[in-house]
Short mmCIF file of C-alpha atoms in Angstrom, two decimals:
data_model
loop_
_atom_site.label_atom_id
_atom_site.label_comp_id
_atom_site.label_asym_id
_atom_site.label_seq_id
_atom_site.Cartn_x
_atom_site.Cartn_y
_atom_site.Cartn_z
CA MET A 1407 0.04 0.09 -0.01
CA ALA A 1408 1.34 3.50 -1.01
CA THR A 1409 1.06 6.36 1.57
CA PHE A 1410 0.64 10.02 0.90
CA PHE A 1411 4.37 10.57 0.87
CA GLY A 1412 4.93 7.96 -1.63
CA GLU A 1413 6.59 5.28 0.17
CA VAL A 1414 5.26 1.58 0.09
CA VAL A 1415 4.35 0.20 3.52
CA VAL A 1416 2.85 -3.14 4.28
CA ALA A 1417 -0.71 -2.46 5.63
CA PRO A 1418 -1.54 -4.41 8.82
CA SER A 1419 -4.35 -7.05 8.49
CA ARG A 1420 -7.30 -6.75 10.68
CA ALA A 1421 -7.37 -10.61 10.42
CA GLY A 1422 -3.98 -10.69 12.70
CA LEU A 1423 -2.08 -12.37 10.11
CA ASP A 1424 1.43 -12.93 10.94
CA GLU A 1425 3.12 -12.64 7.31
CA GLU A 1426 6.56 -13.52 8.98
CA GLU A 1427 5.34 -16.78 10.37
CA GLU A 1428 3.86 -17.76 7.07
CA ALA A 1429 6.77 -16.99 4.98
CA ARG A 1430 9.73 -18.31 7.28
CA GLU A 1431 10.22 -21.96 7.72
CA GLU A 1432 12.63 -23.00 10.31
CA THR A 1433 15.72 -24.81 9.15
CA PRO A 1434 17.69 -26.93 11.51
CA GLU A 1435 20.07 -24.43 12.18
CA ASP A 1436 17.46 -21.91 13.16
CA ARG A 1437 15.87 -24.43 15.50
CA GLU A 1438 19.35 -25.17 17.05
CA ILE A 1439 19.97 -21.34 17.68
CA ARG A 1440 16.54 -20.99 19.05
CA ARG A 1441 17.15 -23.90 21.60
CA GLU A 1442 20.44 -22.37 22.57
CA ILE A 1443 18.87 -18.85 23.35
CA GLU A 1444 16.00 -20.62 25.41
CA LYS A 1445 18.40 -22.54 27.33
CA LYS A 1446 20.61 -19.35 28.03
CA ARG A 1447 17.51 -17.44 29.25
CA PHE A 1448 16.37 -20.24 31.28
CA GLN A 1449 19.95 -20.37 33.18
CA GLN A 1450 20.16 -16.28 33.40
CA ARG A 1451 16.53 -16.03 34.91
CA GLY A 1452 17.13 -19.26 37.09
CA GLU A 1453 13.39 -19.41 37.32
CA ILE A 1454 10.68 -20.52 35.00
CA ARG A 1455 11.07 -21.01 31.27
CA GLU A 1456 9.99 -17.59 29.73
CA ARG A 1457 6.32 -18.14 28.73
CA GLU A 1458 5.50 -20.81 31.26
CA ILE A 1459 3.07 -20.24 34.12
CA GLN A 1460 3.53 -21.69 37.30
CA VAL A 1461 0.62 -22.00 39.91
CA LEU A 1462 1.94 -22.21 43.44
CA TRP A 1463 -0.44 -23.44 46.04
CA SER A 1464 0.23 -23.01 49.83
CA CYS A 1465 -1.87 -25.65 50.89
CA ALA A 1466 -1.01 -29.40 51.27
CA GLU A 1467 -3.74 -31.01 49.56
CA GLU A 1468 -3.04 -32.50 46.03
CA SER A 1469 -6.33 -31.05 44.61
CA LEU A 1470 -8.80 -28.55 46.07
CA VAL A 1471 -12.38 -29.30 46.21
CA CYS A 1472 -14.16 -26.29 44.80
CA SER A 1473 -17.93 -25.49 44.63
CA ARG A 1474 -17.82 -21.87 44.07
CA PHE A 1475 -14.90 -19.92 42.13
CA ILE A 1476 -14.92 -16.10 41.76
CA VAL A 1477 -12.42 -14.65 39.44
CA ALA A 1478 -11.75 -11.04 39.12
CA ILE A 1479 -9.73 -10.12 35.99
CA GLY A 1480 -7.98 -6.69 35.65
CA ARG A 1481 -7.24 -3.97 38.14
CA ASN A 1482 -10.73 -2.75 38.52
CA ALA A 1483 -12.41 -6.12 39.34
CA ALA A 1484 -9.40 -6.98 41.50
CA ALA A 1485 -9.95 -3.58 43.57
CA PHE A 1486 -13.70 -4.28 43.79
CA LEU A 1487 -13.04 -7.67 45.56
CA SER A 1488 -10.30 -5.68 47.87
CA SER A 1489 -12.63 -3.24 48.71
CA PHE A 1490 -15.89 -5.00 49.11
CA ILE A 1491 -15.19 -8.71 49.85
CA LEU A 1492 -11.81 -9.59 50.89
CA ASP A 1493 -10.30 -9.24 54.47
CA SER A 1494 -7.87 -11.12 56.57
CA VAL A 1495 -10.48 -12.38 58.95
CA CYS A 1496 -12.57 -14.49 56.75
CA TRP A 1497 -10.15 -15.22 53.80
CA GLU A 1498 -6.89 -16.83 53.64
CA VAL A 1499 -4.48 -16.64 50.82
CA ILE A 1500 -3.69 -20.15 49.35
CA GLY A 1501 -2.09 -19.76 46.12
CA VAL A 1502 -0.36 -17.44 43.62
CA VAL A 1503 0.40 -17.57 39.81
CA LYS A 1504 3.98 -16.65 38.71
CA LEU A 1505 4.30 -15.60 35.08
CA TRP A 1506 6.32 -13.26 32.82
CA ASN A 1507 5.31 -11.75 29.67
CA GLU A 1508 6.08 -8.51 27.79
CA TRP A 1509 3.53 -6.58 29.74
CA CYS A 1510 4.11 -7.55 33.32
CA ARG A 1511 5.71 -10.02 35.64
CA THR A 1512 4.33 -11.56 38.84
CA SER A 1513 6.23 -12.97 41.68
CA SER A 1514 5.49 -15.67 44.22
CA SER A 1515 5.11 -13.19 46.91
CA THR A 1516 1.73 -12.86 48.58
CA ASN A 1517 2.32 -9.86 50.16
CA VAL A 1518 1.35 -7.48 47.23
CA LEU A 1519 0.47 -3.57 47.01
CA PRO A 1520 -2.66 -2.75 45.05
CA THR A 1521 -0.44 -1.14 42.29
CA ASP A 1522 1.51 -4.37 41.81
CA SER A 1523 0.76 -7.07 39.05
CA PHE A 1524 -0.27 -10.05 40.78
CA CYS A 1525 -2.51 -13.10 40.62
CA LEU A 1526 -3.56 -14.49 44.05
CA PHE A 1527 -5.96 -17.18 45.25
CA TYR A 1528 -8.03 -17.12 48.39
CA ARG A 1529 -10.13 -19.43 50.26
CA LEU A 1530 -13.13 -18.62 52.50
CA ILE A 1531 -12.27 -19.83 55.97
CA SER A 1532 -15.67 -20.75 56.93
CA ASP A 1533 -16.38 -22.87 53.81
CA PRO A 1534 -12.92 -23.97 52.12
CA THR A 1535 -14.87 -24.86 49.03
CA VAL A 1536 -15.27 -21.26 48.02
CA LEU A 1537 -12.34 -19.87 46.13
CA LEU A 1538 -11.15 -16.53 44.89
CA CYS A 1539 -9.03 -15.35 42.46
CA GLN A 1540 -7.70 -11.83 42.03
CA CYS A 1541 -5.69 -11.51 38.75
CA SER A 1542 -4.48 -7.92 38.20
CA CYS A 1543 -1.83 -8.88 35.78
CA TYR A 1544 -2.09 -9.29 32.14
CA VAL A 1545 -2.07 -12.87 31.07
CA ALA A 1546 -0.81 -12.84 27.39
CA GLU A 1547 -2.89 -14.59 24.60
CA ASP A 1548 -0.46 -17.57 24.38
CA GLN A 1549 -0.45 -17.95 28.26
CA GLN A 1550 -4.27 -17.91 28.61
CA PHE A 1551 -4.94 -21.34 27.98
CA GLN A 1552 -2.25 -22.60 30.03
CA TRP A 1553 -3.46 -20.57 33.03
CA LEU A 1554 -6.84 -22.19 32.34
CA GLU A 1555 -5.63 -25.77 32.45
CA LYS A 1556 -3.09 -25.12 35.38
CA VAL A 1557 -5.82 -23.48 37.64
CA PHE A 1558 -8.82 -25.68 36.81
CA GLY A 1559 -6.61 -28.73 36.59
CA SER A 1560 -5.73 -28.29 40.49
CA MET A 1561 -9.28 -28.37 41.24
CA GLN A 1562 -11.90 -31.01 42.28
CA LYS A 1563 -14.95 -29.80 40.77
CA LYS A 1564 -17.98 -30.45 42.83
CA GLY A 1565 -21.11 -28.88 41.26
CA LEU A 1566 -18.89 -25.88 40.40
CA GLN A 1567 -20.18 -22.57 39.76
CA VAL A 1568 -17.71 -19.99 38.32
CA THR A 1569 -18.38 -16.32 38.21
CA ILE A 1570 -16.08 -14.16 36.35
CA LEU A 1571 -15.80 -10.32 37.02
CA SER A 1572 -14.16 -7.89 34.58
CA THR A 1573 -14.25 -4.53 33.06
CA CYS A 1574 -14.16 -2.98 29.65
CA PRO A 1575 -13.89 0.57 28.47
CA VAL A 1576 -17.33 2.13 27.49
CA ALA A 1577 -15.88 3.34 24.42
CA ASP A 1578 -15.44 -0.33 23.22
CA TYR A 1579 -19.35 -1.04 23.76
CA LYS A 1580 -20.87 -1.37 20.31
CA THR A 1581 -24.59 0.18 20.33
CA GLN A 1582 -26.79 2.21 17.88
CA GLU A 1583 -26.53 5.34 19.87
CA SER A 1584 -23.05 7.18 20.62
CA THR A 1585 -21.51 5.89 23.93
CA LEU A 1586 -21.35 9.44 24.88
CA THR A 1587 -24.93 9.38 26.00
CA LEU A 1588 -24.92 6.12 27.61
CA VAL A 1589 -25.19 6.11 31.40
CA SER A 1590 -22.22 4.51 32.69
CA PRO A 1591 -20.94 2.20 34.56
CA PHE A 1592 -23.20 -0.37 33.52
CA LEU A 1593 -23.14 -4.24 33.87
CA LYS A 1594 -23.69 -6.75 31.25
CA ALA A 1595 -23.59 -10.52 31.77
CA LEU A 1596 -22.94 -13.69 29.57
CA LYS A 1597 -24.09 -17.00 31.14
CA THR A 1598 -23.67 -20.69 30.03
CA LYS A 1599 -27.08 -22.53 29.55
CA GLU A 1600 -26.19 -24.70 32.57
CA PHE A 1601 -26.60 -21.58 34.72
CA GLN A 1602 -30.06 -21.58 35.85
CA GLU A 1603 -30.15 -18.89 38.37
CA GLN A 1604 -31.39 -15.35 37.73
CA VAL A 1605 -28.79 -13.10 36.37
CA CYS A 1606 -28.58 -9.65 38.12
CA CYS A 1607 -28.35 -7.52 34.98
CA PRO A 1608 -29.10 -7.76 31.27
CA LEU A 1609 -27.21 -10.07 28.75
CA LEU A 1610 -24.49 -8.83 26.70
CA GLU A 1611 -26.04 -8.17 23.22
CA GLN A 1612 -24.34 -8.94 19.92
CA PRO A 1613 -22.24 -7.45 18.25
CA ASN A 1614 -20.31 -7.24 21.56
CA ILE A 1615 -17.98 -9.86 22.66
CA VAL A 1616 -15.54 -10.50 25.45
CA ARG A 1617 -12.09 -11.57 24.80
CA ASP A 1618 -8.85 -12.42 26.59
CA LEU A 1619 -8.68 -14.36 29.80
CA PRO A 1620 -12.31 -13.77 30.75
CA ALA A 1621 -13.35 -15.28 27.46
CA ALA A 1622 -10.82 -18.17 28.03
CA MET B 976 -10.21 -31.36 19.67
CA PHE B 977 -13.86 -31.51 18.45
CA ILE B 978 -16.19 -31.52 21.45
CA PRO B 979 -19.96 -32.32 20.50
CA CYS B 980 -22.70 -30.29 21.87
CA ASP B 981 -24.63 -32.03 24.29
CA ARG B 982 -28.28 -32.19 22.63
CA GLY B 983 -29.74 -34.07 25.58
CA GLY B 984 -31.23 -37.63 25.32
CA GLY B 985 -27.76 -39.18 25.28
CA SER B 986 -27.25 -38.72 21.61
CA ALA B 987 -24.12 -39.98 20.10
CA ALA B 988 -21.38 -37.69 18.61
CA PRO B 989 -22.50 -36.50 15.00
CA ASP B 990 -21.54 -38.54 12.11
CA PHE B 991 -19.73 -36.54 9.30
CA LYS B 992 -18.80 -39.53 7.13
CA GLY B 993 -18.93 -38.58 3.51
CA PHE B 994 -19.79 -34.96 4.45
CA THR B 995 -18.13 -31.69 2.83
CA LEU B 996 -16.22 -29.80 5.42
CA LEU B 997 -16.46 -25.98 4.65
CA MET B 998 -14.19 -23.51 6.55
CA PRO B 999 -12.57 -20.22 6.42
CA ALA B 1000 -8.79 -19.26 6.50
CA VAL B 1001 -8.40 -16.27 8.72
CA SER B 1002 -7.05 -14.11 5.73
CA VAL B 1003 -7.05 -10.46 4.55
CA GLY B 1004 -10.20 -8.79 5.13
CA ASN B 1005 -11.64 -11.69 6.92
CA VAL B 1006 -13.46 -12.60 3.70
CA GLY B 1007 -13.64 -16.27 4.21
CA GLN B 1008 -15.10 -16.00 7.72
CA LEU B 1009 -17.67 -13.30 6.37
CA ALA B 1010 -18.60 -15.80 3.73
CA ILE B 1011 -19.05 -18.58 6.22
CA ASP B 1012 -21.23 -16.39 8.25
CA LEU B 1013 -23.59 -15.93 5.33
CA VAL B 1014 -23.74 -19.72 4.71
CA ILE B 1015 -24.43 -20.48 8.39
CA SER B 1016 -27.09 -17.85 8.63
CA THR B 1017 -28.91 -18.46 5.38
CA LEU B 1018 -29.20 -22.03 5.73
CA ASP B 1019 -30.12 -21.77 9.36
CA MET B 1020 -27.52 -24.60 10.40
CA THR B 1021 -27.50 -26.16 13.65
CA LYS B 1022 -24.43 -26.02 15.96
CA VAL B 1023 -23.22 -29.38 16.65
CA GLY B 1024 -19.89 -28.88 18.69
CA TYR B 1025 -16.79 -26.66 18.91
CA PHE B 1026 -13.06 -26.95 18.96
CA TYR B 1027 -11.19 -26.98 22.16
CA THR B 1028 -7.85 -25.37 21.18
CA ASP B 1029 -5.33 -23.24 22.47
CA CYS B 1030 -4.33 -22.21 18.94
CA LEU B 1031 -6.79 -19.44 18.55
CA VAL B 1032 -7.18 -16.23 20.62
CA PRO B 1033 -9.98 -16.82 23.00
CA MET B 1034 -13.49 -14.98 22.59
CA VAL B 1035 -16.89 -15.47 23.50
CA GLY B 1036 -20.26 -13.72 22.93
CA ASN B 1037 -24.03 -14.41 22.61
CA ASN B 1038 -25.40 -15.97 19.55
CA PRO B 1039 -24.31 -14.15 16.32
CA TYR B 1040 -27.11 -15.66 14.11
CA ALA B 1041 -29.97 -14.66 16.59
CA THR B 1042 -33.26 -13.85 14.92
CA ALA B 1043 -35.26 -13.39 18.09
CA GLU B 1044 -34.95 -12.73 21.74
CA GLU B 1045 -35.56 -16.33 22.60
CA ASN B 1046 -32.49 -17.80 20.42
CA SER B 1047 -30.18 -14.83 21.29
CA VAL B 1048 -28.66 -16.45 24.52
CA GLU B 1049 -26.79 -19.27 23.40
CA LEU B 1050 -23.02 -18.69 24.03
CA SER B 1051 -20.65 -18.81 21.13
CA ILE B 1052 -16.89 -19.06 21.00
CA ASN B 1053 -14.04 -18.89 18.73
CA ALA B 1054 -14.15 -22.15 16.65
CA GLU B 1055 -17.76 -23.79 16.32
CA VAL B 1056 -18.96 -26.46 14.09
CA TYR B 1057 -22.41 -26.49 12.40
CA SER B 1058 -24.15 -29.03 10.30
CA LEU B 1059 -26.79 -29.58 7.71
CA PRO B 1060 -27.21 -33.21 7.12
CA SER B 1061 -29.63 -32.87 4.33
CA LYS B 1062 -26.82 -31.37 2.12
CA LYS B 1063 -24.13 -33.42 3.75
CA LEU B 1064 -22.54 -30.20 4.75
CA VAL B 1065 -20.40 -29.50 7.92
CA VAL B 1066 -19.08 -25.92 8.56
CA LEU B 1067 -16.41 -24.73 10.82
CA GLN B 1068 -16.35 -21.06 11.71
CA ILE B 1069 -13.36 -19.65 13.24
CA ARG B 1070 -13.73 -16.27 14.88
CA SER B 1071 -10.41 -15.00 16.07
CA PRO B 1072 -7.04 -14.74 14.94
CA PHE B 1073 -4.22 -17.50 15.47
CA ILE B 1074 -1.88 -17.29 18.36
CA LYS B 1075 1.93 -16.88 17.32
CA ASN B 1076 3.52 -20.17 16.21
CA LYS B 1077 0.38 -22.12 16.48
CA TYR B 1078 -0.63 -22.13 12.83
CA ARG B 1079 1.11 -25.51 12.17
CA PRO B 1080 -0.34 -27.46 15.16
CA PHE B 1081 -3.82 -26.42 14.25
CA CYS B 1082 -3.62 -27.50 10.79
CA GLU B 1083 -2.03 -30.83 11.91
CA THR B 1084 -4.82 -31.29 14.53
CA LEU B 1085 -7.50 -30.18 11.94
CA LEU B 1086 -6.52 -32.34 9.23
CA SER B 1087 -6.30 -35.57 11.66
CA TRP B 1088 -9.82 -34.61 12.69
CA VAL B 1089 -10.86 -34.46 8.99
CA LYS B 1090 -9.26 -38.02 8.57
CA SER B 1091 -10.94 -39.49 11.57
CA SER B 1092 -14.28 -38.14 10.86
CA LYS B 1093 -14.20 -39.32 7.34
CA CYS B 1094 -15.25 -36.30 5.75
CA ALA B 1095 -15.13 -36.63 2.03
CA ARG B 1096 -13.55 -33.29 1.06
CA VAL B 1097 -12.67 -30.06 2.49
CA VAL B 1098 -13.50 -26.64 0.96
CA LEU B 1099 -11.39 -23.89 2.20
CA LEU B 1100 -12.63 -20.14 1.80
CA SER B 1101 -9.77 -17.63 1.58
CA SER B 1102 -8.51 -14.41 0.37
CA SER B 1103 -5.27 -12.92 -0.95
CA HIS B 1104 -3.70 -9.43 -0.93
CA ALA B 1105 -5.00 -7.62 -3.95
CA TYR B 1106 -1.90 -5.27 -4.13
CA GLN B 1107 0.35 -8.29 -4.68
CA ARG B 1108 -1.19 -9.32 -8.09
CA ASP B 1109 1.01 -9.31 -11.11
CA ASP B 1110 -0.02 -7.40 -14.20
CA GLU B 1111 -1.92 -10.47 -15.83
CA GLN B 1112 -3.92 -10.90 -12.40
CA LEU B 1113 -4.94 -7.33 -12.43
CA LEU B 1114 -7.16 -8.08 -15.44
CA GLY B 1115 -10.24 -10.36 -15.27
CA THR B 1116 -11.73 -12.14 -12.32
CA PRO B 1117 -10.41 -11.73 -8.86
CA LEU B 1118 -11.51 -15.20 -8.00
CA ARG B 1119 -9.20 -18.36 -8.11
CA TYR B 1120 -9.40 -22.00 -7.08
CA LEU B 1121 -7.03 -24.61 -6.13
CA LEU B 1122 -7.50 -28.28 -6.00
CA THR B 1123 -5.43 -31.03 -4.34
CA PRO B 1124 -4.41 -33.86 -6.78
CA ASP B 1125 -7.04 -36.15 -5.34
CA LEU B 1126 -9.83 -33.77 -5.75
CA GLU B 1127 -8.56 -32.69 -9.15
CA LYS B 1128 -9.32 -36.18 -10.47
CA ALA B 1129 -12.91 -35.92 -9.16
CA VAL B 1130 -14.03 -32.33 -10.00
CA GLY B 1131 -11.27 -30.91 -12.22
CA GLY B 1132 -13.36 -31.20 -15.25
CA HIS B 1133 -16.45 -29.33 -13.70
CA MET B 1134 -14.32 -26.42 -12.78
CA LYS B 1135 -13.13 -26.12 -16.54
CA GLU B 1136 -16.89 -26.11 -17.39
CA LEU B 1137 -17.45 -23.41 -14.92
CA ASN B 1138 -14.83 -21.47 -16.68
CA TRP B 1139 -12.99 -20.89 -13.20
CA LYS B 1140 -9.41 -19.67 -13.18
CA GLU B 1141 -6.67 -21.80 -11.32
CA MET B 1142 -4.42 -19.69 -8.80
CA GLU B 1143 -1.10 -19.13 -10.80
CA LYS B 1144 2.11 -20.22 -9.34
CA VAL B 1145 4.88 -17.57 -9.01
CA ALA B 1146 8.55 -17.71 -9.53
CA ALA B 1147 10.31 -18.66 -6.51
CA TYR B 1148 13.30 -16.45 -7.33
CA PRO B 1149 11.91 -13.69 -9.19
CA GLY B 1150 14.30 -11.77 -11.53
CA ILE B 1151 17.05 -14.35 -11.09
CA ASN B 1152 15.41 -17.61 -12.14
CA ASP B 1153 11.69 -17.77 -13.63
CA THR B 1154 11.58 -21.66 -13.99
CA ASP B 1155 11.09 -22.55 -10.47
CA LYS B 1156 7.33 -21.82 -9.55
CA VAL B 1157 5.87 -21.99 -6.23
CA LEU B 1158 2.51 -21.35 -4.55
CA HIS B 1159 2.31 -18.04 -2.97
CA ILE B 1160 -0.80 -16.81 -1.08
CA PRO B 1161 0.17 -13.59 0.80
CA GLY B 1162 -2.28 -12.67 3.33
CA GLY B 1163 -3.98 -16.14 3.02
CA GLY B 1164 -3.03 -17.05 6.67
CA ILE B 1165 -3.10 -20.91 6.89
CA THR B 1166 -4.34 -21.41 3.26
CA LYS B 1167 -0.74 -22.29 1.90
CA LEU B 1168 0.21 -24.56 4.85
CA LEU B 1169 -3.33 -26.40 4.96
CA PHE B 1170 -3.40 -26.86 1.25
CA THR B 1171 0.17 -28.18 0.90
CA GLU B 1172 -0.21 -30.68 3.89
CA SER B 1173 -3.65 -31.92 2.37
CA CYS B 1174 -1.67 -32.52 -0.97
CA SER B 1175 1.02 -34.75 1.00
CA GLU B 1176 -1.58 -36.48 3.03
CA GLY B 1177 -3.99 -37.28 0.19
CA ILE B 1178 -6.91 -35.25 1.37
CA GLN B 1179 -9.37 -33.93 -0.96
CA MET B 1180 -9.21 -30.16 -0.47
CA ALA B 1181 -10.31 -27.19 -2.61
CA VAL B 1182 -9.36 -23.75 -1.94
CA LEU B 1183 -11.56 -20.75 -3.23
CA LEU B 1184 -10.04 -17.38 -2.84
CA LYS B 1185 -10.58 -13.78 -3.74
CA PHE B 1186 -8.09 -11.03 -4.31
CA CYS B 1187 -9.07 -8.14 -2.04
CA SER B 1188 -7.68 -5.42 0.35
CA GLU B 1189 -8.73 -4.57 3.84
CA GLY B 1190 -12.01 -2.34 4.22
CA ASP B 1191 -15.57 -2.93 3.92
CA ASN B 1192 -15.29 -6.66 2.88
CA ILE B 1193 -19.00 -7.42 2.87
CA PRO B 1194 -19.26 -7.32 -0.98
CA ASP B 1195 -16.22 -9.45 -1.08
CA ALA B 1196 -17.83 -11.98 1.14
CA PHE B 1197 -20.89 -11.86 -1.14
CA VAL B 1198 -18.93 -12.51 -4.41
CA LEU B 1199 -17.04 -15.16 -2.63
CA VAL B 1200 -20.16 -17.06 -1.41
CA ASN B 1201 -21.78 -16.82 -4.80
CA TYR B 1202 -18.61 -18.35 -6.45
CA LEU B 1203 -18.75 -21.28 -4.14
CA ASN B 1204 -22.40 -21.64 -4.68
CA GLU B 1205 -21.81 -21.78 -8.51
CA TRP B 1206 -20.16 -25.14 -7.62
CA LEU B 1207 -21.89 -26.40 -4.59
CA GLN B 1208 -25.30 -24.97 -5.30
CA LEU B 1209 -26.03 -24.44 -1.52
CA ILE B 1210 -28.97 -22.10 -2.58
CA LYS B 1211 -30.81 -21.79 -5.65
CA SER B 1212 -30.04 -18.74 -7.55
CA GLU B 1213 -33.37 -17.46 -8.62
CA VAL B 1214 -33.47 -15.65 -12.24
CA SER B 1215 -34.77 -12.19 -11.85
CA THR B 1216 -37.71 -11.76 -14.13
CA SER B 1217 -37.02 -8.13 -14.79
CA ASN B 1218 -33.65 -8.13 -16.23
CA ASN B 1219 -33.29 -11.68 -16.98
CA SER B 1220 -30.10 -12.13 -15.09
CA SER B 1221 -29.44 -14.29 -11.91
CA ASP B 1222 -28.25 -12.34 -8.81
CA PRO B 1223 -28.16 -14.74 -5.93
CA SER B 1224 -26.97 -11.93 -3.63
CA SER B 1225 -30.13 -10.93 -2.18
CA GLN B 1226 -30.77 -14.48 -1.02
CA TRP B 1227 -27.99 -14.63 1.51
CA LYS B 1228 -29.32 -13.60 5.03
CA ILE B 1229 -27.09 -11.24 6.82
CA PRO B 1230 -26.43 -12.36 10.47
CA SER B 1231 -27.47 -9.95 13.29
CA SER B 1232 -23.99 -9.87 14.43
CA TRP B 1233 -22.88 -7.79 11.52
CA ARG B 1234 -24.46 -4.74 12.92
CA LEU B 1235 -22.23 -1.80 13.86
CA LEU B 1236 -19.10 -3.31 12.08
CA PHE B 1237 -17.81 0.45 11.59
CA GLY B 1238 -18.56 1.84 15.06
CA ASN B 1239 -21.49 3.32 16.97
CA GLY B 1240 -23.84 5.88 16.29
CA LEU B 1241 -22.37 9.34 16.39
CA PRO B 1242 -23.14 11.87 19.32
CA PRO B 1243 -25.58 14.32 18.20
CA ALA B 1244 -23.62 16.92 19.90
CA LEU B 1245 -21.17 16.65 17.05
CA PHE B 1246 -23.43 18.45 14.75
#
């Protein structure tokens, strides 16, 4: 595509195409170089392999029995839980997710500030099958599936009900009127057909969608 | 990879033996995916399952083909399978981009599913960057097709009758050596990979693609789906009595999720 100044640039595609990946085929030498780089990073970091996620539980049980799992994704949702739900009397920290990506890094420390990036798991002391997760860090696309498998893989699901809390900018909401005139903030929900209870707010209409970790 | 929907009553997994699998490549302008949306919406296809895969960016929303309040609340995710047994058609719709380095694993898993479910053939709808056409390709139809050797034997003759144009190969080293020709589908996403793998695995696959650019790709989707219809005859193209030409475009039903593709309404205060 030619721009106004005459130079030719490659237009980015909405389809999210990675032209480089399509064109380049890895030779055995490339593979060897990539393996060596990964090994070096692994040694330097001395921790987890770059894109791998580690879920560390502080409790001794092999798998946690869970009947209710509340996940707050993003800083706003995490702050909501901190302000209105969590306290040190009723809830205990039982786990943490350690990950690294280009946007953030979390540590294995459970003593976090609200401005840190973290992903912590709590358990209700009076009913240990109720779990809560505050995930204020960004989980990259290629790590979302891993997060899912590792977290849900550690649970023994007993009639499990999962509630996911997250936020999106109002400007992203697609509606016939302009978002300028919308009364915000407002709640919308998505539910599976297995969820039979009453939902406290209207359902999310098409063409709006949810993406990233809440979608996963 | 394929998880069937639970339709209740303990029904067995759907049987796709002998079916045609129609699917899109995530490609320039998302034309293949838009065309598939038109097929699913018009033929009112039933969802029979989805792909559980880590190769695509996750997304979820409510039913994109909803026609009324009652059917609008079914969740829909990034890779779902629909079927129409009366036409022996199974359709895969892909709704999000591929995650980096996941093209090949997805293609491999998909092709092994095609083989295990005994689909007769695969039809891939795709597109390619219009600006990469050479001088000859700039003239004439922007539509092209490709057939794997196994399918060439079965339908190659039919394509010639339809007067379709096969996708040209380009020189591997342009300017240096014009004799080595390779298949090059810029902007086609997994098209080339899926096609070359199908050739080597003996799978009957056809690729139907359109040269286009990013922009409002709805007209491109209509052109591509009509092209597909010339061959598969999914809907009848009625001959219009007024000008005696057949224009099947009006018979494709646009899904409700195509609303607001280019943004919300404008704030009145702007004026």
